[in-house]
Tab-separated table of C-alpha atoms in Angstrom:
chain	number	residue	atom	x	y	z
A	1	UNK	CA	-57.614	-71.321	136.326
A	2	UNK	CA	-54.006	-70.849	135.480
A	3	UNK	CA	-53.922	-67.030	136.150
A	4	UNK	CA	-51.013	-65.852	137.767
A	5	UNK	CA	-50.490	-62.217	138.447
A	6	UNK	CA	-46.807	-61.851	137.991
A	7	UNK	CA	-46.939	-63.375	134.621
A	8	UNK	CA	-49.787	-60.811	133.534
A	9	UNK	CA	-47.654	-58.009	134.868
A	10	UNK	CA	-44.572	-59.359	133.331
A	11	UNK	CA	-46.319	-59.789	130.040
A	12	UNK	CA	-47.558	-56.351	129.620
A	13	UNK	CA	-44.270	-54.953	127.994
A	14	UNK	CA	-44.382	-57.255	125.472
A	15	UNK	CA	-47.877	-57.020	124.886
A	16	UNK	CA	-47.831	-53.361	124.247
A	17	UNK	CA	-44.967	-53.763	121.762
A	18	UNK	CA	-47.181	-55.940	119.918
A	19	UNK	CA	-49.976	-53.390	120.292
A	20	UNK	CA	-47.623	-50.826	118.481
A	21	UNK	CA	-47.721	-53.107	115.481
A	22	UNK	CA	-51.434	-53.517	115.872
A	23	UNK	CA	-52.160	-49.916	115.759
A	24	UNK	CA	-49.803	-49.149	113.278
A	25	UNK	CA	-51.239	-51.930	110.726
A	26	UNK	CA	-54.845	-50.976	111.430
A	27	UNK	CA	-53.930	-47.100	110.999
A	28	UNK	CA	-52.325	-48.113	107.624
A	29	UNK	CA	-55.209	-50.238	106.454
A	30	UNK	CA	-57.746	-47.628	107.362
A	31	UNK	CA	-56.175	-45.034	105.329
A	32	UNK	CA	-55.663	-46.910	102.061
A	33	UNK	CA	-59.103	-48.664	102.679
A	34	UNK	CA	-60.804	-45.390	102.808
A	35	UNK	CA	-59.043	-43.931	99.795
A	36	UNK	CA	-60.224	-47.281	98.025
A	37	UNK	CA	-64.140	-47.044	99.348
A	38	UNK	CA	-64.411	-43.205	98.392
A	39	UNK	CA	-62.763	-43.693	95.024
A	40	UNK	CA	-65.199	-46.720	94.075
A	41	UNK	CA	-68.323	-45.166	95.789
A	42	UNK	CA	-67.600	-42.214	93.272
A	43	UNK	CA	-67.202	-44.379	90.373
A	44	UNK	CA	-70.287	-46.140	91.350
A	45	UNK	CA	-72.163	-42.825	91.368
A	46	UNK	CA	-70.881	-41.816	87.902
A	47	UNK	CA	-74.143	-44.408	86.970
A	48	UNK	CA	-71.880	-45.280	84.079
A	49	UNK	CA	-73.222	-48.942	83.603
A	50	UNK	CA	-69.636	-50.910	83.010
A	51	UNK	CA	-68.585	-49.059	86.061
A	52	UNK	CA	-71.356	-49.544	88.303
A	53	UNK	CA	-71.152	-53.351	87.422
A	54	UNK	CA	-67.391	-53.260	87.988
A	55	UNK	CA	-67.486	-51.822	91.483
A	56	UNK	CA	-70.501	-53.954	92.595
A	57	UNK	CA	-68.879	-57.037	91.442
A	58	UNK	CA	-65.756	-56.228	93.298
A	59	UNK	CA	-67.322	-55.243	96.454
A	60	UNK	CA	-69.408	-58.331	96.443
A	61	UNK	CA	-66.712	-60.527	96.161
A	62	UNK	CA	-64.506	-58.797	98.770
A	63	UNK	CA	-67.452	-58.382	101.190
A	64	UNK	CA	-68.072	-62.171	100.919
A	65	UNK	CA	-64.483	-63.597	101.372
A	66	UNK	CA	-63.531	-64.092	105.032
A	67	UNK	CA	-60.265	-61.697	105.446
A	68	UNK	CA	-58.240	-64.552	106.545
A	69	UNK	CA	-58.900	-66.360	103.125
A	70	UNK	CA	-57.642	-63.048	101.426
A	71	UNK	CA	-54.632	-62.729	103.735
A	72	UNK	CA	-53.512	-66.236	102.953
A	73	UNK	CA	-54.601	-66.093	99.326
A	74	UNK	CA	-52.196	-63.196	98.964
A	75	UNK	CA	-49.531	-64.280	101.366
A	76	UNK	CA	-48.967	-67.743	99.490
A	77	UNK	CA	-50.254	-66.831	96.026
A	78	UNK	CA	-48.228	-63.644	95.204
A	79	UNK	CA	-45.112	-65.565	95.404
A	80	UNK	CA	-45.878	-68.055	93.127
A	81	UNK	CA	-46.595	-65.706	90.435
A	82	UNK	CA	-42.943	-63.988	91.058
A	83	UNK	CA	-44.595	-61.159	93.622
A	84	UNK	CA	-42.446	-61.253	96.405
A	85	UNK	CA	-43.715	-58.832	99.227
A	86	UNK	CA	-43.200	-58.361	103.096
A	87	UNK	CA	-45.694	-59.796	105.295
A	88	UNK	CA	-46.515	-56.591	106.428
A	89	UNK	CA	-47.064	-55.319	103.117
A	90	UNK	CA	-49.415	-58.635	102.424
A	91	UNK	CA	-51.180	-57.536	105.680
A	92	UNK	CA	-51.866	-53.984	104.918
A	93	UNK	CA	-52.846	-54.845	101.397
A	94	UNK	CA	-55.290	-57.677	102.316
A	95	UNK	CA	-57.011	-55.565	105.156
A	96	UNK	CA	-57.158	-52.537	102.833
A	97	UNK	CA	-58.970	-54.024	99.848
A	98	UNK	CA	-61.319	-55.863	102.466
A	99	UNK	CA	-62.006	-52.748	104.447
A	100	UNK	CA	-62.358	-50.738	101.046
A	101	UNK	CA	-65.095	-52.871	100.008
A	102	UNK	CA	-67.257	-52.269	103.304
A	103	UNK	CA	-66.112	-48.465	103.004
A	104	UNK	CA	-67.506	-48.406	99.607
A	105	UNK	CA	-70.967	-49.546	100.275
A	106	UNK	CA	-71.085	-47.144	103.280
A	107	UNK	CA	-69.932	-44.076	101.041
A	108	UNK	CA	-72.526	-45.049	98.319
A	109	UNK	CA	-75.545	-45.343	100.883
A	110	UNK	CA	-74.180	-41.821	102.326
A	111	UNK	CA	-74.004	-40.351	98.655
A	112	UNK	CA	-77.423	-41.749	97.571
A	113	UNK	CA	-78.930	-40.382	100.750
A	114	UNK	CA	-78.004	-36.768	99.579
A	115	UNK	CA	-81.028	-35.212	97.685
A	116	UNK	CA	-80.382	-35.263	94.158
A	117	UNK	CA	-81.760	-31.972	93.652
A	118	UNK	CA	-78.598	-30.395	95.268
A	119	UNK	CA	-76.467	-32.090	92.377
A	120	UNK	CA	-78.854	-30.243	89.911
A	121	UNK	CA	-78.760	-27.016	91.676
A	122	UNK	CA	-74.734	-27.250	91.651
A	123	UNK	CA	-74.933	-27.964	88.239
A	124	UNK	CA	-77.150	-24.891	87.537
A	125	UNK	CA	-74.495	-22.615	89.219
A	126	UNK	CA	-71.997	-23.888	86.638
A	127	UNK	CA	-70.116	-26.673	88.743
A	128	UNK	CA	-68.907	-29.667	86.985
A	129	UNK	CA	-69.828	-33.352	88.322
A	130	UNK	CA	-66.487	-33.408	89.997
A	131	UNK	CA	-66.856	-30.128	91.595
A	132	UNK	CA	-70.459	-30.913	93.005
A	133	UNK	CA	-69.038	-34.126	94.222
A	134	UNK	CA	-66.353	-32.558	95.939
A	135	UNK	CA	-68.006	-29.402	97.342
A	136	UNK	CA	-71.362	-30.295	98.021
A	137	UNK	CA	-72.142	-33.922	98.086
A	138	UNK	CA	-69.054	-35.490	99.874
A	139	UNK	CA	-68.960	-33.225	102.864
A	140	UNK	CA	-72.746	-33.909	103.466
A	141	UNK	CA	-72.191	-37.810	102.921
A	142	UNK	CA	-69.183	-37.992	105.200
A	143	UNK	CA	-71.031	-36.299	108.079
A	144	UNK	CA	-73.811	-38.854	107.660
A	145	UNK	CA	-71.766	-41.887	107.402
A	146	UNK	CA	-69.033	-41.109	110.398
A	147	UNK	CA	-70.740	-43.571	112.807
A	148	UNK	CA	-70.727	-46.540	110.426
A	149	UNK	CA	-67.111	-45.539	109.252
A	150	UNK	CA	-65.934	-45.529	113.009
A	151	UNK	CA	-67.573	-48.826	113.704
A	152	UNK	CA	-65.769	-50.063	110.253
A	153	UNK	CA	-62.697	-48.792	112.158
A	154	UNK	CA	-63.305	-50.828	115.530
A	155	UNK	CA	-63.996	-53.938	113.341
A	156	UNK	CA	-60.540	-53.233	111.337
A	157	UNK	CA	-58.909	-52.940	114.571
A	158	UNK	CA	-60.287	-56.470	116.045
A	159	UNK	CA	-59.373	-58.065	112.581
A	160	UNK	CA	-55.789	-57.232	112.822
A	161	UNK	CA	-55.276	-60.040	114.918
A	162	UNK	CA	-55.572	-62.252	112.100
A	163	UNK	CA	-52.422	-61.248	110.693
A	164	UNK	CA	-50.695	-63.490	113.607
A	165	UNK	CA	-51.231	-66.180	111.171
A	166	UNK	CA	-48.426	-65.063	108.711
A	167	UNK	CA	-45.848	-64.477	111.809
A	168	UNK	CA	-46.504	-60.731	112.252
A	169	UNK	CA	-45.421	-59.770	116.008
A	170	UNK	CA	-48.685	-58.114	116.759
A	171	UNK	CA	-50.452	-57.910	119.879
A	172	UNK	CA	-52.211	-61.659	119.480
A	173	UNK	CA	-48.682	-63.060	118.388
A	174	UNK	CA	-47.217	-61.415	121.353
A	175	UNK	CA	-49.639	-63.093	123.832
A	176	UNK	CA	-49.197	-66.473	121.970
A	177	UNK	CA	-45.436	-66.345	122.079
A	178	UNK	CA	-45.961	-65.600	125.921
A	179	UNK	CA	-48.172	-68.501	126.374
A	180	UNK	CA	-45.868	-70.949	124.646
A	181	UNK	CA	-42.759	-69.891	126.311
A	182	UNK	CA	-44.612	-69.800	129.833
A	183	UNK	CA	-46.791	-72.684	129.412
A	184	UNK	CA	-49.492	-70.423	130.643
A	185	UNK	CA	-52.709	-69.589	128.613
A	186	UNK	CA	-55.010	-67.562	130.986
A	187	UNK	CA	-52.342	-64.766	132.365
A	188	UNK	CA	-51.051	-63.530	128.819
A	189	UNK	CA	-54.598	-63.825	127.019
A	190	UNK	CA	-56.041	-61.612	129.908
A	191	UNK	CA	-53.215	-58.927	129.093
A	192	UNK	CA	-54.269	-59.366	125.301
A	193	UNK	CA	-57.857	-58.629	125.868
A	194	UNK	CA	-56.811	-55.954	128.413
A	195	UNK	CA	-55.166	-54.374	125.834
A	196	UNK	CA	-57.467	-54.707	122.822
A	197	UNK	CA	-60.231	-53.269	125.337
A	198	UNK	CA	-58.307	-50.218	126.049
A	199	UNK	CA	-57.495	-49.913	122.283
A	200	UNK	CA	-61.342	-50.181	121.201
A	201	UNK	CA	-63.027	-48.417	123.830
A	202	UNK	CA	-61.927	-44.778	122.644
A	203	UNK	CA	-63.280	-45.841	119.300
A	204	UNK	CA	-66.715	-47.117	120.635
A	205	UNK	CA	-67.175	-43.868	122.609
A	206	UNK	CA	-66.317	-41.801	119.576
A	207	UNK	CA	-68.841	-43.747	117.732
A	208	UNK	CA	-71.394	-43.309	120.269
A	209	UNK	CA	-70.747	-39.608	120.578
A	210	UNK	CA	-71.205	-39.164	116.614
A	211	UNK	CA	-74.331	-41.171	116.645
A	212	UNK	CA	-75.956	-38.712	119.340
A	213	UNK	CA	-74.301	-35.817	117.656
A	214	UNK	CA	-76.443	-36.869	114.285
A	215	UNK	CA	-79.419	-37.456	116.349
A	216	UNK	CA	-79.296	-33.790	117.850
A	217	UNK	CA	-78.938	-32.221	114.197
A	218	UNK	CA	-82.140	-34.025	113.079
A	219	UNK	CA	-84.212	-32.709	115.687
């Protein structure tokens, strides 16, 4: 084992700097992914066949492709058709559309779990379809899908490690650079693992809390 305590400690500032990039990428992708997911779930809820087929096809495609494939396809493919974007922008797009596909399915299940009678009741009160979704269905659906959404956020945070392959100085890239400079593997990557653990544990605790809250509300 090539663990060196002083190297582990010395690597922490660089790893924390990389962690800031990791958190920023995950946060941006989570916001855009949530917007995409909710929007597509609402399109699916219209029950208009062409929209349903389009949403189903898109989510099936994006859920089937590994994030790394999507990332590399966009990073190397977009310049070939004249679209030049920064590595950070490409990373956010790739993670957002992939996360959005999973959020779509989560939100679709949440919307479909709401009793259809509530929508009919909202319409009987003079609400439009948009109003019934915004005021009646979505608030309840969000409460029911908060635990799986939190779990998806954990997955997204860990998946940001893949952006290191396109030279973004994230947490994993910082650990890899230290490993190369210092010719030591265990020490910097022990630090990488520790930082990832510190980032994900609050989300794991939040997920458990939300699950317990839902169980209490159902009793």
